[in-house]
C-alpha positions as semicolon CSV with decimal commas, in nm:
position;residue;x (nm);y (nm);z (nm)
1;X;0,000;0,000;0,000
2;X;0,150;0,331;-0,107
3;X;0,140;0,648;0,096
4;X;-0,145;0,877;-0,008
5;X;-0,199;1,243;0,078
6;X;-0,453;1,278;0,357
7;X;-0,733;1,530;0,323
8;X;-0,873;1,614;0,671
9;X;-1,202;1,730;0,520
10;X;-1,398;1,453;0,348
11;X;-1,543;1,537;0,007
12;X;-1,917;1,495;-0,053
13;X;-1,829;1,169;-0,225
14;X;-1,654;1,042;0,089
15;X;-1,926;1,177;0,318
16;X;-2,178;0,944;0,152
17;X;-1,949;0,641;0,146
18;X;-1,999;0,511;0,507
19;X;-2,369;0,452;0,440
20;X;-2,283;0,256;0,128
21;X;-2,017;0,056;0,314
22;X;-2,268;-0,042;0,582
23;X;-2,505;-0,172;0,319
24;X;-2,234;-0,367;0,140
25;X;-2,105;-0,510;0,469
26;X;-2,455;-0,632;0,558
27;X;-2,485;-0,787;0,212
28;X;-2,161;-0,978;0,278
29;X;-2,298;-1,109;0,610
30;X;-2,117;-0,880;0,854
31;X;-2,315;-0,797;1,167
32;X;-2,188;-0,442;1,213
33;X;-1,916;-0,197;1,108
34;X;-1,755;0,116;1,247
35;X;-1,498;0,364;1,118
36;X;-1,221;0,521;1,325
37;X;-0,876;0,681;1,306
38;X;-0,557;0,472;1,339
39;X;-0,453;0,617;1,677
40;X;-0,452;0,341;1,944
41;X;-0,348;0,571;2,230
42;X;-0,356;0,409;2,575
43;X;-0,405;0,061;2,426
44;X;-0,052;0,068;2,290
45;X;0,086;0,150;2,634
46;X;-0,122;-0,127;2,790
47;X;0,020;-0,382;2,545
48;X;0,377;-0,269;2,610
49;X;0,327;-0,298;2,987
50;X;0,168;-0,643;2,947
51;X;0,463;-0,765;2,742
52;X;0,714;-0,620;2,988
53;X;0,560;-0,832;3,266
54;X;0,599;-1,152;3,061
55;X;0,230;-1,237;3,061
56;X;0,252;-1,344;2,695
57;X;0,441;-1,664;2,785
58;X;0,570;-1,838;2,471
59;X;0,378;-1,610;2,234
60;X;0,695;-1,442;2,111
61;X;0,515;-1,315;1,801
62;X;0,342;-1,061;2,026
63;X;0,678;-0,884;2,061
64;X;0,787;-0,899;1,697
65;X;0,777;-0,627;1,429
66;X;0,850;-0,330;1,654
67;X;0,556;-0,095;1,691
68;X;0,362;-0,235;1,394
69;X;0,138;-0,441;1,623
70;X;-0,001;-0,134;1,793
71;X;0,065;0,144;1,540
72;X;-0,144;0,096;1,224
73;X;0,038;0,371;1,036
74;X;0,368;0,186;1,086
75;X;0,211;-0,136;0,962
76;X;0,052;0,032;0,660
77;X;0,194;0,379;0,588
78;X;-0,066;0,622;0,464
79;X;-0,350;0,477;0,668
80;X;-0,605;0,748;0,745
81;X;-0,900;0,538;0,866
82;X;-0,977;0,189;0,994
83;X;-1,302;0,018;0,896
84;X;-1,373;-0,238;1,171
85;X;-1,624;-0,519;1,112
86;X;-1,801;-0,770;1,336
87;X;-1,924;-1,120;1,244
88;X;-2,117;-1,339;1,490
89;X;-2,001;-1,701;1,525
90;X;-2,204;-1,870;1,801
91;X;-2,364;-2,188;1,659
92;X;-2,737;-2,242;1,701
93;X;-2,875;-2,429;1,874
94;X;-2,590;-2,462;2,120
95;X;-2,550;-2,560;2,486
96;X;-2,191;-2,484;2,589
97;X;-2,265;-2,488;2,963
98;X;-2,418;-2,834;2,930
99;X;-2,107;-2,955;2,747
100;X;-1,885;-2,828;3,029
101;X;-2,076;-3,019;3,295
102;X;-2,050;-3,353;3,111
103;X;-1,701;-3,456;3,224
104;X;-1,663;-3,734;2,965
105;X;-1,746;-3,497;2,681
106;X;-1,477;-3,290;2,510
107;X;-1,526;-2,914;2,518
108;X;-1,402;-2,718;2,215
109;X;-1,421;-2,340;2,215
110;X;-1,725;-2,230;2,016
111;X;-1,525;-2,041;1,754
112;X;-1,337;-2,357;1,651
113;X;-1,634;-2,592;1,602
114;X;-1,668;-2,503;1,236
115;X;-1,432;-2,388;0,964
116;X;-1,143;-2,154;1,034
117;X;-1,274;-1,800;1,019
118;X;-0,956;-1,637;0,883
119;X;-1,006;-1,724;0,516
120;X;-1,380;-1,655;0,519
121;X;-1,348;-1,309;0,675
122;X;-1,038;-1,214;0,476
123;X;-1,210;-1,303;0,148
124;X;-1,517;-1,096;0,236
125;X;-1,306;-0,803;0,353
126;X;-1,118;-0,817;0,022
127;X;-1,452;-0,808;-0,160
128;X;-1,568;-0,514;0,051
129;X;-1,239;-0,330;-0,013
130;X;-1,285;-0,390;-0,386
131;X;-1,633;-0,239;-0,380
132;X;-1,501;0,063;-0,190
133;X;-1,223;0,100;-0,447
134;X;-1,478;0,099;-0,727
135;X;-1,681;0,367;-0,550
136;X;-1,400;0,611;-0,473
137;X;-1,078;0,636;-0,669
138;X;-0,733;0,749;-0,565
139;X;-0,713;0,559;-0,234
140;X;-0,565;0,230;-0,118
141;X;-0,716;-0,040;0,106
142;X;-0,572;-0,341;0,289
143;X;-0,763;-0,605;0,488
144;X;-0,655;-0,771;0,814
145;X;-0,785;-1,055;1,032
146;X;-0,603;-1,115;1,363
147;X;-0,300;-0,924;1,242
148;X;-0,363;-0,578;1,388
149;X;-0,462;-0,425;1,726
150;X;-0,823;-0,537;1,678
151;X;-0,975;-0,464;2,019
152;X;-0,853;-0,108;2,046
153;X;-0,969;-0,024;1,696
154;X;-1,310;-0,189;1,729
155;X;-1,382;-0,006;2,054
156;X;-1,275;0,323;1,899
157;X;-1,498;0,247;1,600
158;X;-1,799;0,215;1,830
159;X;-1,847;-0,164;1,816
160;X;-1,853;-0,213;2,195
161;X;-1,651;-0,169;2,512
162;X;-1,356;-0,375;2,631
163;X;-1,473;-0,582;2,926
164;X;-1,277;-0,683;3,233
165;X;-1,201;-1,013;3,056
166;X;-1,035;-0,817;2,770
167;X;-1,311;-0,922;2,531
168;X;-1,497;-0,666;2,322
169;X;-1,859;-0,668;2,440
170;X;-2,155;-0,522;2,253
171;X;-2,466;-0,440;2,459
172;X;-2,691;-0,603;2,199
173;X;-2,464;-0,886;2,083
174;X;-2,248;-1,012;2,372
175;X;-1,894;-1,108;2,267
176;X;-1,920;-1,423;2,057
177;X;-1,809;-1,256;1,736
178;X;-1,502;-1,222;1,514
179;X;-1,340;-0,891;1,424
180;X;-1,157;-0,774;1,115
181;X;-1,036;-0,445;0,966
182;X;-0,977;-0,264;0,643
183;X;-0,697;-0,007;0,657
184;X;-0,769;0,271;0,410
185;X;-0,606;0,595;0,301
186;X;-0,949;0,748;0,239
187;X;-1,032;1,015;0,502
188;X;-1,383;0,886;0,571
189;X;-1,611;1,037;0,834
190;X;-1,552;0,855;1,164
191;X;-1,796;0,699;1,410
192;X;-1,792;0,796;1,779
193;X;-1,604;0,553;2,005
194;X;-1,794;0,335;2,251
195;X;-1,724;0,528;2,569
196;X;-1,952;0,358;2,823
197;X;-1,821;0,061;3,020
198;X;-2,121;-0,151;3,115
199;X;-1,930;-0,401;3,333
200;X;-1,998;-0,196;3,644
201;X;-1,917;-0,381;3,966
202;X;-1,957;-0,726;3,804
203;X;-1,648;-0,946;3,835
204;X;-1,791;-1,283;3,728
205;X;-1,536;-1,334;3,450
206;X;-1,247;-1,268;3,690
207;X;-1,385;-1,471;3,980
208;X;-1,496;-1,778;3,782
209;X;-1,191;-1,831;3,560
210;X;-1,105;-2,202;3,611
211;X;-0,730;-2,139;3,639
212;X;-0,744;-1,795;3,805
213;X;-0,567;-1,644;3,504
214;X;-0,677;-1,285;3,565
215;X;-0,436;-1,074;3,766
216;X;-0,706;-0,807;3,780
217;X;-0,958;-0,629;3,557
218;X;-0,826;-0,604;3,199
219;X;-0,509;-0,792;3,295
220;X;-0,468;-1,156;3,192
221;X;-0,169;-1,376;3,268
222;X;-0,186;-1,583;2,950
223;X;0,046;-1,844;3,100
224;X;-0,245;-1,962;3,316
225;X;-0,517;-1,923;3,053
226;X;-0,664;-2,250;2,921
227;X;-0,676;-2,111;2,567
228;X;-0,303;-2,049;2,587
229;X;-0,231;-2,385;2,749
230;X;-0,427;-2,585;2,490
231;X;-0,334;-2,387;2,178
232;X;-0,023;-2,170;2,213
233;X;0,186;-2,375;2,457
234;X;0,386;-2,634;2,265
235;X;0,536;-2,829;2,554
236;X;0,414;-2,989;2,873
237;X;0,120;-2,832;3,055
238;X;0,214;-2,742;3,415
239;X;0,087;-3,019;3,644
240;X;-0,071;-2,782;3,893
241;X;-0,297;-2,642;3,621
242;X;-0,410;-2,973;3,470
243;X;-0,681;-3,059;3,725
244;X;-0,827;-2,711;3,677
245;X;-0,874;-2,752;3,302
246;X;-1,161;-2,999;3,328
247;X;-1,272;-3,123;2,986
248;X;-1,161;-2,815;2,792
249;X;-0,941;-2,957;2,516
250;X;-0,914;-2,663;2,274
251;X;-0,963;-2,314;2,404
252;X;-1,196;-2,191;2,677
253;X;-1,509;-1,976;2,678
254;X;-1,576;-1,951;3,051
255;X;-1,505;-1,579;3,086
256;X;-1,758;-1,516;2,810
257;X;-2,018;-1,770;2,920
258;X;-2,045;-1,622;3,270
259;X;-2,083;-1,268;3,138
260;X;-2,441;-1,140;3,187
261;X;-2,427;-0,968;2,848
262;X;-2,408;-1,304;2,669
263;X;-2,785;-1,330;2,689
264;X;-2,781;-1,089;2,395
265;X;-2,548;-1,303;2,180
266;X;-2,681;-1,362;1,831
267;X;-2,669;-1,707;1,665
268;X;-2,455;-1,705;1,355
269;X;-2,609;-1,718;1,011
270;X;-2,290;-1,866;0,864
271;X;-2,311;-2,232;0,768
272;X;-1,932;-2,257;0,781
273;X;-1,938;-2,182;1,155
274;X;-2,172;-2,470;1,237
275;X;-2,011;-2,771;1,416
276;X;-1,831;-3,024;1,200
277;X;-1,753;-3,391;1,268
278;X;-1,957;-3,388;1,589
279;X;-1,702;-3,173;1,771
280;X;-1,978;-3,018;1,979
281;X;-2,092;-3,355;2,113
282;X;-1,799;-3,599;2,112
283;X;-1,655;-3,793;2,403
284;X;-1,298;-3,742;2,515
285;X;-1,226;-4,112;2,462
286;X;-1,359;-4,106;2,106
287;X;-1,144;-3,809;2,002
288;X;-0,839;-3,948;2,184
289;X;-0,846;-4,256;1,963
290;X;-0,834;-4,062;1,637
291;X;-0,531;-4,158;1,431
292;X;-0,314;-3,879;1,297
293;X;-0,471;-3,934;0,955
294;X;-0,819;-3,896;1,105
295;X;-0,709;-3,584;1,292
296;X;-0,574;-3,423;0,977
297;X;-0,880;-3,515;0,773
298;X;-1,138;-3,407;1,031
299;X;-0,963;-3,081;1,119
300;X;-0,898;-2,977;0,761
301;X;-0,988;-2,609;0,733
302;X;-1,027;-2,589;1,113
303;X;-0,852;-2,370;1,371
304;X;-0,787;-2,690;1,570
305;X;-0,503;-2,770;1,331
306;X;-0,306;-2,501;1,512
307;X;-0,239;-2,721;1,813
308;X;-0,107;-3,013;1,604
309;X;-0,177;-3,382;1,657
310;X;0,054;-3,424;1,957
311;X;-0,090;-3,115;2,122
312;X;-0,440;-3,250;2,055
313;X;-0,357;-3,579;2,227
314;X;-0,187;-3,395;2,514
315;X;-0,498;-3,185;2,574
316;X;-0,730;-3,483;2,553
317;X;-0,513;-3,683;2,795
318;X;-0,557;-3,404;3,050
319;X;-0,932;-3,407;2,991
320;X;-0,940;-3,783;3,038
321;X;-0,741;-3,747;3,360
322;X;-1,015;-3,518;3,487
323;X;-1,298;-3,744;3,369
324;X;-1,481;-4,010;3,574
325;X;-1,301;-4,344;3,605
326;X;-1,521;-4,525;3,352
327;X;-1,415;-4,818;3,135
328;X;-1,404;-4,612;2,809
329;X;-1,187;-4,349;2,978
330;X;-0,938;-4,594;3,125
331;X;-0,918;-4,808;2,810
332;X;-0,856;-4,505;2,589
333;X;-0,569;-4,390;2,810
334;X;-0,411;-4,734;2,820
335;X;-0,412;-4,753;2,439
336;X;-0,193;-4,442;2,426
337;X;0,038;-4,533;2,714
338;X;0,318;-4,629;2,472
339;X;0,269;-4,345;2,226
340;X;0,589;-4,245;2,039
341;X;0,567;-3,888;2,168
342;X;0,734;-3,838;2,507
343;X;0,500;-3,546;2,576
344;X;0,190;-3,753;2,505
345;X;0,317;-4,044;2,717
346;X;0,391;-3,812;3,009
347;X;0,040;-3,668;3,005
348;X;-0,115;-4,014;2,970
349;X;0,079;-4,138;3,273
350;X;-0,038;-3,835;3,469
351;X;-0,398;-3,904;3,365
352;X;-0,376;-4,271;3,463
353;X;-0,234;-4,162;3,798
354;X;-0,540;-3,945;3,847
355;X;-0,744;-4,264;3,827
356;X;-0,516;-4,445;4,073
357;X;-0,341;-4,652;3,803
């Protein structure tokens, strides 16, 4: 994207464009959009402080690329505005709390039950950027999904407030949605930021985190977060945290599920986000016995691929260690006791020890 001169006063053509963009975004299936400037202000300082305290754990990529992670104009020179979009992903019908209480059932974070959202959203953002380009000439556009300071920009664009659990929350849509952006050099009219914090005195997300990962409001120690442990961590899961993970084998939604605002979450209209291969209703033992070939086939196009086969078995072994001592649970663990991976074997032995074996 080349640097373009920035005109602080939108032309009549640009003044009318946000209304058109909203219509096009709705046509593409997006739930909402907002437009803001690229200044991330205090959010940049918060990220720097968080990194300095080491709360990112092994997520070294959070520190890479200098200030590009929190300074959009460094990432894409010439950026004048950010168009932030929201897309709901909660499957319907769905009963995540029921899945968490069935200790022999594997719990997969709701966003990973269907196809990986990155390609779907990126393709639609590219389409939206193309339509904008056709409508107004002389400007450049670039789309991002999970590769920019999403939360800060979405809040500034008026799509919600950042809750104590660090999730963006919309008063009429909860927080079960994906976010994406289009960086543009067009000086579009901006939307007002979402200034009101509706969390109030509620601390449910902080108090009910299974692993006590929150240091305080808006401050997460990722090294204790189940999403980090089951997805980002590549080695052995700390033993003291394993019993706290329950049956959560890929990600965790607890800090969203306990939020009172989730009663306003909207079911997704996207077929690609509906559960695949029974991942919303599969037993731990069943998934643990998948071969690597089955894992690769059944997670094709899925975010679950990110953890890898060994990480998948590691996570499931922990879940089985926390499950009731039933015959299917014990037999599944014994079948993996001699697995070639030292990491998998270690977690299986721990799980068997949990059952007194």
